[in-house]
XYZ file of C-alpha atoms in Angstrom:
561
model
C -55.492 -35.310 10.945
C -52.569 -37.283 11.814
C -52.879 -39.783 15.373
C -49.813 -38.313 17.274
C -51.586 -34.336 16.043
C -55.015 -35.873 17.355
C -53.225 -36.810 20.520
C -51.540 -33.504 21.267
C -54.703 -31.634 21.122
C -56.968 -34.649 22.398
C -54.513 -35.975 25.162
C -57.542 -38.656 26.861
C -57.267 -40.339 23.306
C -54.420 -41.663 23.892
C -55.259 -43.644 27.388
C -54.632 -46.991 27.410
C -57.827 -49.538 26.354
C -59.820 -50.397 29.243
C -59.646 -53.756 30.670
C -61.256 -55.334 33.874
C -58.370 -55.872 35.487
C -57.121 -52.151 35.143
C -60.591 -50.863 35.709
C -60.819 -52.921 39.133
C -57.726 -51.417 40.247
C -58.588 -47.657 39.217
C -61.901 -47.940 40.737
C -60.098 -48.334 44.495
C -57.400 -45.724 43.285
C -60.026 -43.584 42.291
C -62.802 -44.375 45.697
C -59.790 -43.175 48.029
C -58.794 -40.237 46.444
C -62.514 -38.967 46.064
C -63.348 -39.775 50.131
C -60.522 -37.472 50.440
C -61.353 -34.615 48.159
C -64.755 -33.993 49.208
C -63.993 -33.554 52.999
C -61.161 -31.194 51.735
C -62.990 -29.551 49.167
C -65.335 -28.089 51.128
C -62.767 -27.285 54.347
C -60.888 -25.370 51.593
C -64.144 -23.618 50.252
C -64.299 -22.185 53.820
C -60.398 -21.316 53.716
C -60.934 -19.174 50.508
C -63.956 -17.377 52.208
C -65.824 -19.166 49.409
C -70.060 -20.791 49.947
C -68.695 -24.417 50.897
C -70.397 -26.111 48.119
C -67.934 -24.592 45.782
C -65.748 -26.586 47.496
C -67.263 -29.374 45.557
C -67.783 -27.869 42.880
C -64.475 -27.608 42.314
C -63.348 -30.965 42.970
C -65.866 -31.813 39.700
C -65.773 -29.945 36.690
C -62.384 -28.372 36.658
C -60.482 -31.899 37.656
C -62.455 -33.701 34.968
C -61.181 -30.926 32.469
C -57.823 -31.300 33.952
C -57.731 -34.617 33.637
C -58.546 -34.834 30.290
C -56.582 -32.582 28.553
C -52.928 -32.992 30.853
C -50.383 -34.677 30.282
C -50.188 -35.869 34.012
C -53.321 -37.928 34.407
C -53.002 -38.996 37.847
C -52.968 -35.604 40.029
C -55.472 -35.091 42.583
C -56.873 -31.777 40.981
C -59.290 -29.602 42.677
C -58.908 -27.047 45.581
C -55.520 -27.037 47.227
C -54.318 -25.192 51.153
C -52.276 -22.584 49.496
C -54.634 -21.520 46.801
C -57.047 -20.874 49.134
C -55.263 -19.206 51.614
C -54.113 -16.889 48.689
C -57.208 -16.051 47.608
C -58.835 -15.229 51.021
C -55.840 -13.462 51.910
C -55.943 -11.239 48.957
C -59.822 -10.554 49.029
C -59.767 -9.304 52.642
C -60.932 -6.005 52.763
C -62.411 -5.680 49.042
C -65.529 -7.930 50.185
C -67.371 -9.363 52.988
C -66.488 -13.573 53.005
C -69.250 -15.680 51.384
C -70.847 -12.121 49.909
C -72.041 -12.101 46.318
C -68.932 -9.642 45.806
C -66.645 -11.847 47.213
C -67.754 -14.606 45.104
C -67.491 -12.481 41.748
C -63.783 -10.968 42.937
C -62.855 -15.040 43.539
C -64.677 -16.511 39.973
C -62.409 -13.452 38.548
C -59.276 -14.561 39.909
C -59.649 -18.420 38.661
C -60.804 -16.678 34.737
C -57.967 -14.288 34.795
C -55.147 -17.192 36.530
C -56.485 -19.894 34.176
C -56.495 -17.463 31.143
C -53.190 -16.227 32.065
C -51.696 -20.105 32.225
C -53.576 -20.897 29.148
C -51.708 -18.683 27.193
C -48.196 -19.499 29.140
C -48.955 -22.916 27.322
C -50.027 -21.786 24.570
C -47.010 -20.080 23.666
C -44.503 -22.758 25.070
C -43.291 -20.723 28.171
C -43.053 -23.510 30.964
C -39.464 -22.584 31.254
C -41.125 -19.365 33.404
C -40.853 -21.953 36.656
C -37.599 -22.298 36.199
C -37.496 -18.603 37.620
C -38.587 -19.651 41.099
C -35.908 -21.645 43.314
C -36.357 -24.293 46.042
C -35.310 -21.535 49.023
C -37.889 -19.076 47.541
C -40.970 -21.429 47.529
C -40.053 -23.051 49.939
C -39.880 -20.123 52.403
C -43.293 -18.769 51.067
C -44.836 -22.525 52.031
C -43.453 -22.892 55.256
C -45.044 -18.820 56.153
C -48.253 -20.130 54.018
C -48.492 -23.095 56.330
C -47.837 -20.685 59.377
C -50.869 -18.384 58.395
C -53.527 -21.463 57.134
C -52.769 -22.532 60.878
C -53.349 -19.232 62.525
C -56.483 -18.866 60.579
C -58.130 -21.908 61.321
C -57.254 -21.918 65.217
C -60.046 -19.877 66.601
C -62.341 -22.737 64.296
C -60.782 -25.726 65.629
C -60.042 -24.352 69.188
C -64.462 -23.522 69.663
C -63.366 -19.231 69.912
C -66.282 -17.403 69.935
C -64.838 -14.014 69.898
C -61.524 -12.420 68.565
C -57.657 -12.980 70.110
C -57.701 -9.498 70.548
C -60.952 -9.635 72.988
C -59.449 -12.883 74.716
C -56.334 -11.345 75.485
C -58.499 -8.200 76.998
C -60.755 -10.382 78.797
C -59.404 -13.937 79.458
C -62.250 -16.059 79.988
C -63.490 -19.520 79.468
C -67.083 -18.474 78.189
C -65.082 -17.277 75.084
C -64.978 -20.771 73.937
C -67.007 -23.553 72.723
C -66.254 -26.203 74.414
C -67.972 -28.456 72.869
C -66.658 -27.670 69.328
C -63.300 -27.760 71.166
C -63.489 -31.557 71.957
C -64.896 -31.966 67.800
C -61.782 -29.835 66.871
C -59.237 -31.587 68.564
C -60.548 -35.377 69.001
C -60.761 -34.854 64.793
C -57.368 -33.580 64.386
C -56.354 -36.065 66.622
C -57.963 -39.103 64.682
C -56.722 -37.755 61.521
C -52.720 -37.720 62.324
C -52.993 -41.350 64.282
C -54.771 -42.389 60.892
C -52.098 -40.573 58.776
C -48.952 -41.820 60.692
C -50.883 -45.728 60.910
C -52.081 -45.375 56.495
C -51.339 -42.946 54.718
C -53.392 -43.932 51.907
C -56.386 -44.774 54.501
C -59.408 -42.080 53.380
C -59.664 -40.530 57.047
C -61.099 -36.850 56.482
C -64.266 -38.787 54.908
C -64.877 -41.052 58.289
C -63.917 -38.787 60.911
C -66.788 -36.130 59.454
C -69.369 -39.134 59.294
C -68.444 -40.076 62.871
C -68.321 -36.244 63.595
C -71.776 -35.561 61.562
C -73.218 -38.527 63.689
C -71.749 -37.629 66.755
C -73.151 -33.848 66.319
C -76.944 -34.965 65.215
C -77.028 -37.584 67.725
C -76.618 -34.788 70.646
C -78.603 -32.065 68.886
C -75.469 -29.868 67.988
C -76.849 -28.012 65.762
C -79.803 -26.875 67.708
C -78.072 -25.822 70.542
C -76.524 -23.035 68.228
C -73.185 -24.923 67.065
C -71.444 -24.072 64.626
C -72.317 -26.918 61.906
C -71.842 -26.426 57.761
C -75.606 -26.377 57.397
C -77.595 -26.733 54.187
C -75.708 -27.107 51.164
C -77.472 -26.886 47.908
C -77.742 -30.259 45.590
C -77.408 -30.874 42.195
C -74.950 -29.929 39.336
C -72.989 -26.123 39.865
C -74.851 -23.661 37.560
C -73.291 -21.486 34.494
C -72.169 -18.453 36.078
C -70.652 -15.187 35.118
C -69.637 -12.834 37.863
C -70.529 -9.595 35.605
C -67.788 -7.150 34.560
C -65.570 -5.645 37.436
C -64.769 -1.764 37.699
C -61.216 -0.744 36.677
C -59.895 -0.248 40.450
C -61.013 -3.851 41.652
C -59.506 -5.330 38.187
C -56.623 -3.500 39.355
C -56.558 -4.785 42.393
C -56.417 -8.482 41.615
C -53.806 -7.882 38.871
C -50.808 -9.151 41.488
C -52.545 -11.860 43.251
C -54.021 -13.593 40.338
C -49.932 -13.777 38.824
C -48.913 -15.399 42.108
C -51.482 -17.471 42.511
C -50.865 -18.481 39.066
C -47.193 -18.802 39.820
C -47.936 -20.885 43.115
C -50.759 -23.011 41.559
C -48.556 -24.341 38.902
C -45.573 -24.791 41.150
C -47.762 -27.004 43.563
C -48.932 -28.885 40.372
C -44.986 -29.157 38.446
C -43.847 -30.751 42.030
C -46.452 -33.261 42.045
C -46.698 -34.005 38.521
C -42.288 -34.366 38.380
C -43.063 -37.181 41.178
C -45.615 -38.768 38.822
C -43.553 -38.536 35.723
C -40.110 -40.102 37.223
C -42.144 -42.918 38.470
C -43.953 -43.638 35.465
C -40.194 -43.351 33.855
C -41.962 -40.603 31.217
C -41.173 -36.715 30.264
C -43.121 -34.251 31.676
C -44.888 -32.018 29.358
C -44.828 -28.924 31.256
C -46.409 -26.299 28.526
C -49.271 -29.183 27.954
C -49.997 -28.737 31.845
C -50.584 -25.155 31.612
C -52.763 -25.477 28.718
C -54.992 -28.302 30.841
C -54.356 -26.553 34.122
C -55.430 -23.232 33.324
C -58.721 -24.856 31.138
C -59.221 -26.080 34.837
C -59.249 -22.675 36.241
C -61.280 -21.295 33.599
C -64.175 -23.987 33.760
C -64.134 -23.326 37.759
C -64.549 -19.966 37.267
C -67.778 -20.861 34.926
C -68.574 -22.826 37.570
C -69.087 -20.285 40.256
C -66.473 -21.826 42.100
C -62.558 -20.414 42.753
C -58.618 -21.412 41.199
C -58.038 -24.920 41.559
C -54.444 -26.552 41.718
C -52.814 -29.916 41.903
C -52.649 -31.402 45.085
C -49.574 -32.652 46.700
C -51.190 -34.591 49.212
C -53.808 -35.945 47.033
C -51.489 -36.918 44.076
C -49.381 -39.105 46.561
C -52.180 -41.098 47.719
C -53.278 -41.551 44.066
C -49.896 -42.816 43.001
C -49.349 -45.132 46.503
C -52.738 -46.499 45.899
C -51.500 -47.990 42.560
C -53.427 -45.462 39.552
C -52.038 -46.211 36.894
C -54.147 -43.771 34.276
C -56.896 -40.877 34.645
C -59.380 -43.796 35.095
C -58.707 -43.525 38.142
C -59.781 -39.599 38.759
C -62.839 -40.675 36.406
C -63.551 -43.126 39.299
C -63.200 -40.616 42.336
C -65.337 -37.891 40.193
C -68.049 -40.463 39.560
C -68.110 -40.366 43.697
C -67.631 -36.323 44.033
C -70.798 -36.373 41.540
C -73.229 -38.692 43.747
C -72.094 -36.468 46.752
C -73.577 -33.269 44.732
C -76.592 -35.058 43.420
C -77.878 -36.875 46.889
C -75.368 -37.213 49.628
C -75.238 -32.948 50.129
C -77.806 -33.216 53.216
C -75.632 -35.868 54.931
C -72.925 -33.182 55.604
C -75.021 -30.873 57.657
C -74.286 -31.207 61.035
C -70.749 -31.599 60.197
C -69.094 -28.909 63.014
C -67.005 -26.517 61.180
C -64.286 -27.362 63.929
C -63.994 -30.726 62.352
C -63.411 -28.645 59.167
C -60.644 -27.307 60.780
C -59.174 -29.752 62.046
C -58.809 -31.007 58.031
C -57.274 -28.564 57.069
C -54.884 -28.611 59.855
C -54.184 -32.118 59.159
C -53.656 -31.182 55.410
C -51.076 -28.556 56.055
C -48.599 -30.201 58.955
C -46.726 -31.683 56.137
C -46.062 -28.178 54.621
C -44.294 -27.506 58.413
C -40.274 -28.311 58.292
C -38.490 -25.945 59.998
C -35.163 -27.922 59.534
C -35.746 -27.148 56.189
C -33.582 -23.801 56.273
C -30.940 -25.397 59.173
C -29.879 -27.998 55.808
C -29.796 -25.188 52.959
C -27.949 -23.401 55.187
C -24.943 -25.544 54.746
C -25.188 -25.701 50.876
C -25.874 -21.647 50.392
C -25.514 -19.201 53.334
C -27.025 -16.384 50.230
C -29.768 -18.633 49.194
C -30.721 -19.333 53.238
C -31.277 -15.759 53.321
C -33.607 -15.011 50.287
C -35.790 -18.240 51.860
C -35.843 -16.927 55.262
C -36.316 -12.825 53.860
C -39.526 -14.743 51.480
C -40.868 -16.466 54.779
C -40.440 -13.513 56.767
C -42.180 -10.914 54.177
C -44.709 -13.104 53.519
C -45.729 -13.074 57.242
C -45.053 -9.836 57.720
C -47.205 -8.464 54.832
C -49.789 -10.579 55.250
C -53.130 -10.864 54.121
C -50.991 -9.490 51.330
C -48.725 -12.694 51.052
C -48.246 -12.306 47.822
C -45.238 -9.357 48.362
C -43.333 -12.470 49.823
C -43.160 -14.492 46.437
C -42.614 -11.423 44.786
C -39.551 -9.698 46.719
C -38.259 -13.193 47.139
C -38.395 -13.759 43.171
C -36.497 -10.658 42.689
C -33.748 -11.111 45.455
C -33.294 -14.526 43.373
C -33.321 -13.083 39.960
C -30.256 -10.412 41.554
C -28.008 -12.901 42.985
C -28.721 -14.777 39.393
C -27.491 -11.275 37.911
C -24.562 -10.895 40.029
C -23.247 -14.315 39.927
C -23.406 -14.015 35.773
C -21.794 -10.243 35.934
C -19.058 -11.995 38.648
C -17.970 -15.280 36.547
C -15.766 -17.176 38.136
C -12.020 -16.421 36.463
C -9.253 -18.712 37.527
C -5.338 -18.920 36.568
C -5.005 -22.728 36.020
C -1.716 -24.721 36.395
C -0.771 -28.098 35.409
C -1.631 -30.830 38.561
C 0.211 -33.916 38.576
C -2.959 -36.029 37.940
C -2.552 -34.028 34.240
C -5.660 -31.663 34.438
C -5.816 -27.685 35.037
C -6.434 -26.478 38.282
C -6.699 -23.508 40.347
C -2.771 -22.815 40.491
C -3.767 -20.656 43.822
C -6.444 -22.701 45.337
C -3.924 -25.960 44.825
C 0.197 -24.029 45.248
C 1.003 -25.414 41.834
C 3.177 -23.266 39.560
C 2.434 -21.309 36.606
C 2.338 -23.616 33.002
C 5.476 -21.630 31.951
C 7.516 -18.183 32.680
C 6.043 -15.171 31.111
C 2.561 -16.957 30.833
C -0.552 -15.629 32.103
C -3.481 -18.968 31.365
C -6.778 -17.959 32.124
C -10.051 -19.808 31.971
C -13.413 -18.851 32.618
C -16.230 -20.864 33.568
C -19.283 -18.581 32.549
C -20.318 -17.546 28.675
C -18.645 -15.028 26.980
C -21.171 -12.491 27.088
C -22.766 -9.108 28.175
C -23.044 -9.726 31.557
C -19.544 -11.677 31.639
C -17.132 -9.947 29.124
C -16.396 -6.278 30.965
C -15.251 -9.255 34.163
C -12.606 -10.920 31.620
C -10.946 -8.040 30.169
C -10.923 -6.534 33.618
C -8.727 -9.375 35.208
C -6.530 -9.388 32.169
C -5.738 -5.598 32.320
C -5.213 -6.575 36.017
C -3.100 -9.410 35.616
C -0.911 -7.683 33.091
C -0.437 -4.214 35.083
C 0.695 -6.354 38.081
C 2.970 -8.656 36.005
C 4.231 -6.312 33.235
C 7.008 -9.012 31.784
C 4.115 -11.214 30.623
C 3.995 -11.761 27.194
C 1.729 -14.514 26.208
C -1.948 -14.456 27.514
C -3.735 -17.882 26.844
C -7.173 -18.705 26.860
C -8.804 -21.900 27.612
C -11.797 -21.484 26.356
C -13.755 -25.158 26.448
C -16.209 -24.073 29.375
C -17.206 -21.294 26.698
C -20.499 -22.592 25.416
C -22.121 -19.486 24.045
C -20.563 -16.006 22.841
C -22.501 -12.767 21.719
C -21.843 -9.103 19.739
C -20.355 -7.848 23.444
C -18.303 -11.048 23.877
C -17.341 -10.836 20.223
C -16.002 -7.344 20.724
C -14.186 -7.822 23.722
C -12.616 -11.229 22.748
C -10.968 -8.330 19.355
C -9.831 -5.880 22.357
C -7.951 -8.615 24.383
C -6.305 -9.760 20.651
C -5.657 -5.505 20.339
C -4.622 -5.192 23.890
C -1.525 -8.332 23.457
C -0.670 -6.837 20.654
C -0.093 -3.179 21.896
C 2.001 -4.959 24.636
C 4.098 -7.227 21.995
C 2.775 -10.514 23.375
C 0.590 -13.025 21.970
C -2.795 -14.195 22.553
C -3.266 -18.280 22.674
C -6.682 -19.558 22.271
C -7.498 -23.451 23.142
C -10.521 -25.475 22.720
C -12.899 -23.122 21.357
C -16.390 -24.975 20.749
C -17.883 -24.497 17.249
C -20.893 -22.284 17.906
C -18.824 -20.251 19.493
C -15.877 -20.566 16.495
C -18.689 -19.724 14.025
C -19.856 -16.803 15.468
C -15.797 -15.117 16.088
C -15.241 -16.321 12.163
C -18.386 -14.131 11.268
C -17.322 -11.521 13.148
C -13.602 -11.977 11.271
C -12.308 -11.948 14.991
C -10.422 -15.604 14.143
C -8.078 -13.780 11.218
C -4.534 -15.364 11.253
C -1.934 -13.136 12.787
C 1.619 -12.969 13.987
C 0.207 -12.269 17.366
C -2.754 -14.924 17.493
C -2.696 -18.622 17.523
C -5.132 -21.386 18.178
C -5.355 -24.793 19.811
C -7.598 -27.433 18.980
C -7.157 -28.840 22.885
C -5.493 -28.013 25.827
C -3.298 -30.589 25.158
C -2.127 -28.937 22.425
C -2.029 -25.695 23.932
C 0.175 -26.507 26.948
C 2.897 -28.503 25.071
C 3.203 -25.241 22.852
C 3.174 -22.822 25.215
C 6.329 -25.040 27.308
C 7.961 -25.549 24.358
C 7.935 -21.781 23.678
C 8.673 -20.654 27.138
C 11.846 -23.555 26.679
C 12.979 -21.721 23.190
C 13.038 -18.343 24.968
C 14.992 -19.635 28.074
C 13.425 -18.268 31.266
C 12.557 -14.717 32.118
């Protein structure tokens, strides 16, 4: 087997040596990445409903198999805000959080997203993400944010009860007070740390100083809320037994958003690493790793894992240069399973909270929609109709994504069956313009010069010979129709046929169809079609150049209408 085959399947083979100076600098790349993802992998454990030490277990196994087998070696892999909100948003009401069930529905969603990805890879269909625009994830993040930070509130704020019993009875005994001061003092600690380093590993010492804080005055025994015992040692095979057909059914739409999602969060971090490292992103090799990632989660017990934005960031400003560097931060992730487990106990679970709060903030930019606004008033809406549904049908979020996807995918339609179809004139600066947009006059009497700036096909051709029959029932003394055709890049059997109708239609009015710039693809498929036959009522232009000295010559020979 050939080196660059080897590499392709074996991606980690093809690593740079080791050497002590890159080693020294991946280990502290690697030791500030993993202080981060523990803290976060078990805050987002609790987000997806999930036991918290499949937090951690998914910060192991399923970012070493990323890591290995992607093409973008330095993303902080593992368990991300948005997955997790997606997943406890779409289990609520099939399962009780934490249950046995809810487990098996959550290990089914990471098999079934990671197999799904797996064979998007596979079969070399990256170009799937192409599908979802800027407006549309970006409204569903900014709602997604909205909701992580409505569910972790009553956490970080010490609420013992429901808002709905607050509101009823509004009373201080509702709260913890005490959890209150761990919830915000933490959150507090964390964004002073965030805005002083970025790349400074806060999550990991505010819970030690919370942990300490909490033993030190008996938290735990006084009845607060603390993670408790976590089980040590290396995750178990698991296999969540076979579902019945209605809760198979049931995870069919959030397992394709959360695979959509997932790989979005990883394409925007792994873009970032790839125009830094000045390389091509190998988006179908991503799937392939990413949804391995999912897969070995699932068989892990644990739930989908993604790239982190957050994570990556700090990876990249803390100078990794290769996947030594997540070696290096799973090598810490690993002790923390096999011995440091008990150290988390009296960690309060407001101080989880406050983590993921921290995490999410970023997510939050309302002027976000105020700047597209100005580019696309029709794109502003579809974001703001994707934030709005995803709020509104929440815990089924996923309707957001999905209505906003479609909304896209019409305007996409109607811009392609609308192309845009100007009557150019010659500008003094020598090119073709708008002749209406700029008041300049027609190339010559009796001339109708079109161009289109779409391809000549299904969805555009019925537009073209529309505006010709148009322009010619308005203007009924025109007798030569030209064509600039050089935007044309691509023409097919309905483009064909209607370019032979326009050629018919000049004819039945005894004028003459001029054709300039045509590009060869597009040549080769009209000569096929014997569309391109020489005739007294046809002629073609190699440029417009060509074409516009004709057509004024011609108009000159005539004398003027």
């Amino acid at each position: 087997m050939s080196l660059p085959v080897l590499h392709r399947w074996l991606p980690f083979l093809a690593w740079p040596r080791p050497t002590a100076a890159l080693l020294q600098g991946e280990f502290w790349a690697g030791m500030t990445v993993g202080l981060m993802l523990v803290p976060q992998g078990v805050a987002y454990a609790a987000l997806a409903g999930m036991p918290l030490v499949t937090g951690i277990y998914a910060s192991l196994v399923p970012a070493l198999v990323a890591v290995l087998w992607s093409s973008s070696t330095r993303l902080g892999v593992g368990p991300t805000a948005l997955t997790s909100l997606l997943i406890g948003a779409s289990l609520t009401g099939m399962a009780e959080p934490g249950s046995a069930q809810w487990v098996a529905l959550a290990v089914w969603m990471a098999l079934l997203s990671g197999l799904l990805q797996l064979v998007l890879g596979v079969v070399r269909f990256g170009w799937l993400l192409n599908l979802v625009t800027s407006p549309v994830l970006g409204g569903f993040t900014q709602a997604a944010a909205l909701l992580i930070l409505a569910s972790q509130l009553p956490a970080l704020l010490g609420l013992r009860t429901s808002w709905h019993a607050l509101a009823q009875s509004p009373s201080p005994h509702h709260f913890d007070f005490t959890a209150l001061a761990f919830g915000l003092g933490s959150l507090a600690l964390l964004v002073l740390a965030r805005r002083w380093r970025p790349s400074f590993p806060a999550a990991i010492v505010v819970i030690a100083l919370a942990a300490l804080v909490s033993w030190a005055m008996g938290y735990a025994d006084a009845d607060g809320a603390v993670i408790g015992h976590l089980p040590s040692g290396l995750p178990s095979p698991y296999w969540p037994g076979w579902l019945s057909w209605d809760d198979m059914g049931a995870l069919v739409m959030p397992v394709m958003v959360i695979t959509l999602v997932s790989f979005l969060e990883t394409a925007s971090s792994a873009k970032v690493e790839h125009q830094q490292g000045g390389t091509r992103w190998n988006e179908n090799q991503d799937l392939i790793a990413h949804g391995m990632a999912k897969i070995s989660s699932g068989l892990c017990g644990s739930f989908a894992t993604s790239a982190s934005f957050s994570r990556s960031a700090i990876n990249l400003y803390a100078g990794a240069k290769t996947g030594w560097a997540t070696l290096f931060a799973l090598l810490l992730v690993l002790a923390t399973l096999l011995w440091l487990t008990p150290a988390l106990y009296h960690v309060p679970q407001s101080v989880l909270a406050a983590v993921v709060v921290a995490a999410i903030t970023n997510l939050i930019k309302p002027g976000t929609m105020f700047r597209l606004w100005r580019i696309s008033r029709v794109e502003t809406a579809i974001g703001l109709a994707t934030f709005g549904l995803t709020l509104a049908t929440a815990p089924r979020m996923y309707w957001g994504v999905l209505v906003g996807l479609l909304m896209n995918l019409s305007h996409f339609l109607y811009q392609r069956l609308h192309p845009r179809i100007i009557e150019v004139g010659l500008h003094p600066d020598g090119s073709l313009r708008d002749r209406h947009l700029w008041q300049i006059a027609p190339l010559a009497p009796r001339v109708l010069a079109l161009r289109m700036d779409a391809e000549l096909d299904f969805a555009s051709a019925n537009a073209l010979e529309r505006r010709v029959a148009d322009e010619l029932a308005q203007r009924p003394d025109t007798r030569h129709l030209c064509l600039f055709a050089l935007p044309i890049n691509r023409i097919d059997v309905t483009g064909v046929e209607a370019f032979m109708r326009l050629r018919a239609l000049l004819q039945s009015h005894g004028g003459m169809l001029h054709v300039s710039g045509i590009k060869l693809p597009v040549q080769r498929t009209l000569e096929n079609a014997g569309a391109l036959a020489p005739g007294p009522n046809f002629i073609t232009y190699r440029t417009d150049a060509e074409a516009i000295a004709a057509l004024q010559q011609t108009a000159a020979e005539n004398g003027p209408a």
